[in-house]
PDB file of C-alpha atoms in Angstrom:
ATOM      1  CA  MET A   1     -35.156 -38.683 -25.434  1.00  0.00           C
ATOM      2  CA  LYS A   2     -32.753 -40.883 -27.398  1.00  0.00           C
ATOM      3  CA  ILE A   3     -32.569 -41.530 -31.126  1.00  0.00           C
ATOM      4  CA  ALA A   4     -30.181 -43.340 -33.473  1.00  0.00           C
ATOM      5  CA  ILE A   5     -29.989 -42.251 -37.116  1.00  0.00           C
ATOM      6  CA  PHE A   6     -28.837 -44.663 -39.819  1.00  0.00           C
ATOM      7  CA  GLY A   7     -26.487 -42.715 -42.095  1.00  0.00           C
ATOM      8  CA  ALA A   8     -23.988 -39.905 -41.590  1.00  0.00           C
ATOM      9  CA  SER A   9     -24.304 -37.839 -44.770  1.00  0.00           C
ATOM     10  CA  GLY A  10     -25.887 -34.456 -45.410  1.00  0.00           C
ATOM     11  CA  PHE A  11     -29.443 -35.752 -45.204  1.00  0.00           C
ATOM     12  CA  ALA A  12     -28.688 -37.584 -41.964  1.00  0.00           C
ATOM     13  CA  ARG A  13     -27.589 -34.244 -40.505  1.00  0.00           C
ATOM     14  CA  GLU A  14     -30.872 -32.700 -41.621  1.00  0.00           C
ATOM     15  CA  VAL A  15     -32.720 -35.551 -39.923  1.00  0.00           C
ATOM     16  CA  ARG A  16     -30.645 -34.833 -36.811  1.00  0.00           C
ATOM     17  CA  ASP A  17     -31.817 -31.217 -36.967  1.00  0.00           C
ATOM     18  CA  ILE A  18     -35.476 -32.311 -36.953  1.00  0.00           C
ATOM     19  CA  ALA A  19     -34.858 -34.686 -34.056  1.00  0.00           C
ATOM     20  CA  TYR A  20     -33.123 -31.950 -32.077  1.00  0.00           C
ATOM     21  CA  VAL A  21     -35.970 -29.488 -32.625  1.00  0.00           C
ATOM     22  CA  LEU A  22     -38.401 -32.170 -31.409  1.00  0.00           C
ATOM     23  CA  GLY A  23     -36.511 -32.555 -28.134  1.00  0.00           C
ATOM     24  CA  TYR A  24     -34.061 -35.375 -28.803  1.00  0.00           C
ATOM     25  CA  LYS A  25     -30.751 -34.469 -27.165  1.00  0.00           C
ATOM     26  CA  ASN A  26     -29.119 -37.906 -26.999  1.00  0.00           C
ATOM     27  CA  ILE A  27     -28.495 -38.448 -30.719  1.00  0.00           C
ATOM     28  CA  VAL A  28     -26.109 -40.881 -32.406  1.00  0.00           C
ATOM     29  CA  PHE A  29     -25.398 -41.652 -36.055  1.00  0.00           C
ATOM     30  CA  ILE A  30     -24.916 -45.221 -37.304  1.00  0.00           C
ATOM     31  CA  ASP A  31     -22.398 -45.666 -40.123  1.00  0.00           C
ATOM     32  CA  LYS A  32     -19.587 -47.895 -41.363  1.00  0.00           C
ATOM     33  CA  LYS A  33     -17.039 -45.122 -40.747  1.00  0.00           C
ATOM     34  CA  THR A  34     -16.969 -44.444 -37.017  1.00  0.00           C
ATOM     35  CA  GLU A  35     -13.672 -42.633 -36.487  1.00  0.00           C
ATOM     36  CA  ARG A  36     -15.276 -39.216 -36.272  1.00  0.00           C
ATOM     37  CA  SER A  37     -18.255 -37.353 -34.859  1.00  0.00           C
ATOM     38  CA  ILE A  38     -20.630 -34.842 -36.429  1.00  0.00           C
ATOM     39  CA  ASP A  39     -21.000 -31.554 -34.563  1.00  0.00           C
ATOM     40  CA  GLY A  40     -20.168 -33.408 -31.363  1.00  0.00           C
ATOM     41  CA  PHE A  41     -22.699 -36.196 -31.955  1.00  0.00           C
ATOM     42  CA  PRO A  42     -20.999 -39.619 -32.063  1.00  0.00           C
ATOM     43  CA  ILE A  43     -20.960 -42.007 -35.003  1.00  0.00           C
ATOM     44  CA  VAL A  44     -21.204 -45.663 -33.994  1.00  0.00           C
ATOM     45  CA  SER A  45     -20.862 -48.911 -35.911  1.00  0.00           C
ATOM     46  CA  GLU A  46     -23.820 -51.035 -36.981  1.00  0.00           C
ATOM     47  CA  LYS A  47     -22.429 -53.565 -34.520  1.00  0.00           C
ATOM     48  CA  LYS A  48     -23.873 -51.328 -31.776  1.00  0.00           C
ATOM     49  CA  VAL A  49     -27.448 -51.421 -33.085  1.00  0.00           C
ATOM     50  CA  ASN A  50     -28.668 -54.164 -30.750  1.00  0.00           C
ATOM     51  CA  SER A  51     -27.027 -52.443 -27.796  1.00  0.00           C
ATOM     52  CA  LEU A  52     -28.791 -49.184 -28.656  1.00  0.00           C
ATOM     53  CA  ALA A  53     -32.099 -51.026 -28.972  1.00  0.00           C
ATOM     54  CA  GLU A  54     -31.616 -52.529 -25.515  1.00  0.00           C
ATOM     55  CA  LYS A  55     -31.090 -48.989 -24.193  1.00  0.00           C
ATOM     56  CA  ASP A  56     -34.518 -48.019 -25.569  1.00  0.00           C
ATOM     57  CA  TYR A  57     -33.321 -45.809 -28.423  1.00  0.00           C
ATOM     58  CA  HIS A  58     -35.720 -44.789 -31.134  1.00  0.00           C
ATOM     59  CA  PHE A  59     -34.514 -45.329 -34.703  1.00  0.00           C
ATOM     60  CA  ILE A  60     -34.867 -43.508 -38.023  1.00  0.00           C
ATOM     61  CA  ILE A  61     -33.177 -44.028 -41.402  1.00  0.00           C
ATOM     62  CA  GLY A  62     -31.558 -40.792 -42.568  1.00  0.00           C
ATOM     63  CA  ILE A  63     -30.812 -41.915 -46.125  1.00  0.00           C
ATOM     64  CA  GLY A  64     -32.533 -40.608 -49.251  1.00  0.00           C
ATOM     65  CA  ASN A  65     -31.969 -43.678 -51.436  1.00  0.00           C
ATOM     66  CA  PRO A  66     -35.083 -45.906 -51.242  1.00  0.00           C
ATOM     67  CA  GLU A  67     -33.145 -49.109 -51.950  1.00  0.00           C
ATOM     68  CA  ILE A  68     -30.756 -48.527 -49.055  1.00  0.00           C
ATOM     69  CA  ARG A  69     -33.676 -47.802 -46.723  1.00  0.00           C
ATOM     70  CA  LYS A  70     -35.251 -51.113 -47.779  1.00  0.00           C
ATOM     71  CA  GLU A  71     -31.985 -52.955 -47.093  1.00  0.00           C
ATOM     72  CA  ILE A  72     -31.580 -51.448 -43.632  1.00  0.00           C
ATOM     73  CA  LYS A  73     -35.186 -52.210 -42.711  1.00  0.00           C
ATOM     74  CA  ALA A  74     -34.715 -55.811 -43.898  1.00  0.00           C
ATOM     75  CA  ARG A  75     -31.604 -56.215 -41.735  1.00  0.00           C
ATOM     76  CA  TYR A  76     -33.069 -54.531 -38.665  1.00  0.00           C
ATOM     77  CA  HIS A  77     -36.796 -55.120 -38.868  1.00  0.00           C
ATOM     78  CA  ASP A  78     -37.577 -55.258 -35.134  1.00  0.00           C
ATOM     79  CA  LEU A  79     -36.279 -51.840 -34.058  1.00  0.00           C
ATOM     80  CA  LYS A  80     -38.429 -49.099 -32.565  1.00  0.00           C
ATOM     81  CA  TYR A  81     -38.770 -47.000 -35.719  1.00  0.00           C
ATOM     82  CA  ILE A  82     -40.598 -43.692 -35.412  1.00  0.00           C
ATOM     83  CA  ASN A  83     -41.738 -40.845 -37.642  1.00  0.00           C
ATOM     84  CA  LEU A  84     -39.922 -37.508 -37.457  1.00  0.00           C
ATOM     85  CA  VAL A  85     -42.125 -34.560 -38.417  1.00  0.00           C
ATOM     86  CA  HIS A  86     -40.735 -31.026 -38.544  1.00  0.00           C
ATOM     87  CA  PRO A  87     -42.982 -28.591 -36.631  1.00  0.00           C
ATOM     88  CA  SER A  88     -43.453 -26.424 -39.737  1.00  0.00           C
ATOM     89  CA  ALA A  89     -45.010 -29.267 -41.756  1.00  0.00           C
ATOM     90  CA  THR A  90     -48.777 -28.844 -42.082  1.00  0.00           C
ATOM     91  CA  PHE A  91     -51.597 -31.334 -42.491  1.00  0.00           C
ATOM     92  CA  GLY A  92     -55.223 -31.345 -43.557  1.00  0.00           C
ATOM     93  CA  PHE A  93     -58.138 -32.941 -41.738  1.00  0.00           C
ATOM     94  CA  ARG A  94     -57.087 -36.213 -40.051  1.00  0.00           C
ATOM     95  CA  GLN A  95     -53.864 -36.481 -42.063  1.00  0.00           C
ATOM     96  CA  LEU A  96     -51.597 -36.307 -39.041  1.00  0.00           C
ATOM     97  CA  ALA A  97     -53.612 -39.138 -37.489  1.00  0.00           C
ATOM     98  CA  GLU A  98     -53.114 -41.132 -40.712  1.00  0.00           C
ATOM     99  CA  LEU A  99     -49.375 -40.514 -40.535  1.00  0.00           C
ATOM    100  CA  GLU A 100     -49.254 -41.643 -36.923  1.00  0.00           C
ATOM    101  CA  LYS A 101     -50.424 -45.117 -38.027  1.00  0.00           C
ATOM    102  CA  ARG A 102     -47.173 -45.466 -40.010  1.00  0.00           C
ATOM    103  CA  VAL A 103     -43.491 -45.653 -39.053  1.00  0.00           C
ATOM    104  CA  GLY A 104     -40.115 -44.570 -40.370  1.00  0.00           C
ATOM    105  CA  ASN A 105     -41.219 -41.448 -42.241  1.00  0.00           C
ATOM    106  CA  VAL A 106     -39.160 -38.246 -42.311  1.00  0.00           C
ATOM    107  CA  ILE A 107     -41.252 -35.130 -42.939  1.00  0.00           C
ATOM    108  CA  CYS A 108     -39.035 -32.095 -43.526  1.00  0.00           C
ATOM    109  CA  ALA A 109     -39.749 -28.396 -43.021  1.00  0.00           C
ATOM    110  CA  GLY A 110     -42.434 -26.870 -45.211  1.00  0.00           C
ATOM    111  CA  THR A 111     -44.081 -30.118 -46.286  1.00  0.00           C
ATOM    112  CA  ARG A 112     -47.822 -29.788 -46.881  1.00  0.00           C
ATOM    113  CA  MET A 113     -50.245 -32.721 -46.958  1.00  0.00           C
ATOM    114  CA  THR A 114     -53.929 -31.957 -47.499  1.00  0.00           C
ATOM    115  CA  SER A 115     -56.831 -34.414 -47.342  1.00  0.00           C
ATOM    116  CA  ASN A 116     -57.685 -38.082 -47.868  1.00  0.00           C
ATOM    117  CA  ILE A 117     -54.074 -39.125 -48.484  1.00  0.00           C
ATOM    118  CA  ARG A 118     -52.990 -42.713 -47.808  1.00  0.00           C
ATOM    119  CA  LEU A 119     -49.410 -42.874 -46.625  1.00  0.00           C
ATOM    120  CA  GLY A 120     -46.913 -45.705 -46.433  1.00  0.00           C
ATOM    121  CA  ASN A 121     -43.925 -46.421 -44.208  1.00  0.00           C
ATOM    122  CA  PHE A 122     -40.294 -45.283 -44.437  1.00  0.00           C
ATOM    123  CA  GLY A 123     -40.970 -42.394 -46.789  1.00  0.00           C
ATOM    124  CA  VAL A 124     -38.826 -39.287 -47.129  1.00  0.00           C
ATOM    125  CA  TYR A 125     -40.557 -35.965 -47.768  1.00  0.00           C
ATOM    126  CA  TYR A 126     -37.947 -33.281 -48.375  1.00  0.00           C
ATOM    127  CA  LEU A 127     -38.248 -29.532 -47.924  1.00  0.00           C
ATOM    128  CA  ASN A 128     -41.356 -27.758 -49.224  1.00  0.00           C
ATOM    129  CA  CYS A 129     -42.955 -30.643 -51.100  1.00  0.00           C
ATOM    130  CA  THR A 130     -46.734 -30.763 -51.501  1.00  0.00           C
ATOM    131  CA  ILE A 131     -49.024 -33.808 -51.412  1.00  0.00           C
ATOM    132  CA  PRO A 132     -52.679 -32.924 -52.119  1.00  0.00           C
ATOM    133  CA  HIS A 133     -56.042 -34.662 -52.013  1.00  0.00           C
ATOM    134  CA  ASP A 134     -56.687 -38.331 -52.701  1.00  0.00           C
ATOM    135  CA  CYS A 135     -53.082 -39.384 -53.281  1.00  0.00           C
ATOM    136  CA  VAL A 136     -51.571 -42.740 -52.354  1.00  0.00           C
ATOM    137  CA  ILE A 137     -47.914 -42.777 -51.312  1.00  0.00           C
ATOM    138  CA  GLU A 138     -46.607 -46.305 -50.763  1.00  0.00           C
ATOM    139  CA  ASP A 139     -43.595 -47.541 -48.762  1.00  0.00           C
ATOM    140  CA  PHE A 140     -39.968 -46.414 -49.214  1.00  0.00           C
ATOM    141  CA  VAL A 141     -40.820 -43.482 -51.466  1.00  0.00           C
ATOM    142  CA  THR A 142     -38.583 -40.402 -51.702  1.00  0.00           C
ATOM    143  CA  ILE A 143     -40.239 -37.080 -52.535  1.00  0.00           C
ATOM    144  CA  SER A 144     -37.456 -34.526 -53.069  1.00  0.00           C
ATOM    145  CA  SER A 145     -37.407 -30.805 -52.281  1.00  0.00           C
ATOM    146  CA  GLY A 146     -39.955 -28.629 -54.048  1.00  0.00           C
ATOM    147  CA  VAL A 147     -41.882 -31.510 -55.626  1.00  0.00           C
ATOM    148  CA  ASN A 148     -45.510 -30.704 -56.401  1.00  0.00           C
ATOM    149  CA  ILE A 149     -47.830 -33.677 -56.717  1.00  0.00           C
ATOM    150  CA  SER A 150     -51.372 -33.091 -57.967  1.00  0.00           C
ATOM    151  CA  GLY A 151     -54.511 -34.846 -56.757  1.00  0.00           C
ATOM    152  CA  ASN A 152     -55.454 -38.463 -57.551  1.00  0.00           C
ATOM    153  CA  VAL A 153     -51.854 -39.639 -57.944  1.00  0.00           C
ATOM    154  CA  LYS A 154     -50.296 -42.896 -56.739  1.00  0.00           C
ATOM    155  CA  ILE A 155     -46.559 -43.047 -56.046  1.00  0.00           C
ATOM    156  CA  SER A 156     -45.640 -46.727 -55.848  1.00  0.00           C
ATOM    157  CA  THR A 157     -43.177 -48.456 -53.523  1.00  0.00           C
ATOM    158  CA  GLY A 158     -39.538 -47.450 -53.930  1.00  0.00           C
ATOM    159  CA  ALA A 159     -40.132 -44.586 -56.358  1.00  0.00           C
ATOM    160  CA  TYR A 160     -37.814 -41.565 -56.277  1.00  0.00           C
ATOM    161  CA  ILE A 161     -39.177 -38.177 -57.357  1.00  0.00           C
ATOM    162  CA  GLY A 162     -36.394 -35.667 -58.123  1.00  0.00           C
ATOM    163  CA  THR A 163     -36.142 -32.061 -56.968  1.00  0.00           C
ATOM    164  CA  ASN A 164     -38.803 -29.652 -58.286  1.00  0.00           C
ATOM    165  CA  ALA A 165     -40.572 -32.311 -60.341  1.00  0.00           C
ATOM    166  CA  CYS A 166     -44.292 -31.903 -60.966  1.00  0.00           C
ATOM    167  CA  ILE A 167     -46.767 -34.796 -61.176  1.00  0.00           C
ATOM    168  CA  LEU A 168     -49.989 -33.779 -62.920  1.00  0.00           C
ATOM    169  CA  GLN A 169     -53.428 -34.817 -61.747  1.00  0.00           C
ATOM    170  CA  GLY A 170     -54.987 -38.234 -62.182  1.00  0.00           C
ATOM    171  CA  LYS A 171     -58.454 -38.519 -63.692  1.00  0.00           C
ATOM    172  CA  SER A 172     -60.368 -39.648 -60.619  1.00  0.00           C
ATOM    173  CA  LEU A 173     -60.259 -41.555 -57.346  1.00  0.00           C
ATOM    174  CA  THR A 174     -60.446 -44.819 -59.277  1.00  0.00           C
ATOM    175  CA  ASP A 175     -58.296 -43.777 -62.242  1.00  0.00           C
ATOM    176  CA  LYS A 176     -55.155 -42.334 -60.726  1.00  0.00           C
ATOM    177  CA  LEU A 177     -51.979 -41.271 -62.463  1.00  0.00           C
ATOM    178  CA  VAL A 178     -49.493 -43.934 -61.296  1.00  0.00           C
ATOM    179  CA  VAL A 179     -45.731 -43.685 -60.906  1.00  0.00           C
ATOM    180  CA  GLY A 180     -44.586 -47.318 -60.914  1.00  0.00           C
ATOM    181  CA  ARG A 181     -42.504 -49.234 -58.397  1.00  0.00           C
ATOM    182  CA  ASN A 182     -38.812 -48.311 -58.188  1.00  0.00           C
ATOM    183  CA  THR A 183     -39.180 -45.660 -60.883  1.00  0.00           C
ATOM    184  CA  ILE A 184     -37.026 -42.514 -60.897  1.00  0.00           C
ATOM    185  CA  VAL A 185     -38.454 -39.174 -62.031  1.00  0.00           C
ATOM    186  CA  GLY A 186     -35.694 -36.712 -62.912  1.00  0.00           C
ATOM    187  CA  ALA A 187     -35.332 -33.295 -61.305  1.00  0.00           C
ATOM    188  CA  GLY A 188     -37.536 -30.606 -62.835  1.00  0.00           C
ATOM    189  CA  SER A 189     -39.583 -33.085 -64.854  1.00  0.00           C
ATOM    190  CA  VAL A 190     -43.301 -32.791 -65.526  1.00  0.00           C
ATOM    191  CA  VAL A 191     -45.104 -36.137 -65.443  1.00  0.00           C
ATOM    192  CA  THR A 192     -48.282 -35.967 -67.530  1.00  0.00           C
ATOM    193  CA  LYS A 193     -49.267 -39.648 -67.631  1.00  0.00           C
ATOM    194  CA  SER A 194     -48.668 -42.895 -65.757  1.00  0.00           C
ATOM    195  CA  VAL A 195     -45.109 -44.234 -65.712  1.00  0.00           C
ATOM    196  CA  PRO A 196     -44.245 -47.980 -65.695  1.00  0.00           C
ATOM    197  CA  GLU A 197     -42.274 -49.587 -62.897  1.00  0.00           C
ATOM    198  CA  ASN A 198     -38.463 -49.834 -62.919  1.00  0.00           C
ATOM    199  CA  THR A 199     -37.952 -46.984 -65.378  1.00  0.00           C
ATOM    200  CA  ILE A 200     -36.215 -43.599 -65.412  1.00  0.00           C
ATOM    201  CA  VAL A 201     -38.076 -40.641 -66.907  1.00  0.00           C
ATOM    202  CA  LYS A 202     -37.096 -36.989 -67.233  1.00  0.00           C
ATOM    203  CA  GLY A 203     -37.936 -33.818 -69.108  1.00  0.00           C
ATOM    204  CA  ILE A 204     -41.057 -31.844 -69.999  1.00  0.00           C
ATOM    205  CA  PRO A 205     -43.101 -33.879 -70.574  1.00  0.00           C
ATOM    206  CA  ALA A 206     -41.313 -36.704 -68.783  1.00  0.00           C
ATOM    207  CA  ARG A 207     -40.480 -39.646 -71.025  1.00  0.00           C
TER     208      ARG A 207
END
């Protein structure tokens, strides 16, 4: 199997690791700097994207920044994007089937998703994060390592949740705690109430 990974940084290497475990052996990175390889895997220019697509490569975006993922998807919207799910990630009833309706998601080792979760596209779920019941995760969201999200929470498009942050529970299915679009939650923060879009919050409680 063949896969091309946008990016060549540390997270892109972690994405490579997931792809390799899943059986991809023909792996290339796509980056502006192409004069080197990573662990023997070549780095190619974005100029080669169409050529890779013609050769039936799968594609994934190995970049943690939601805005950059949006930009790449906008430039290359017709590629064969897939989900990459580490074998140690675990899912509640029908959640894997829900994920399979989406594209572009990276699910890292130790991720746990429970029940009745609505997922978006092009999300990043780092190591050992937890997504429980009745959450909504929209497109281009980044959930960093060790994040714990409680039930009845909505993470809106483009939000970035920092390492080890905690999002407390929403009131009900129809009255969720909402993290707004393009909002950044700082590492280690505890979010106790809804957060507006396009803001940065941090601390305990986050403000």
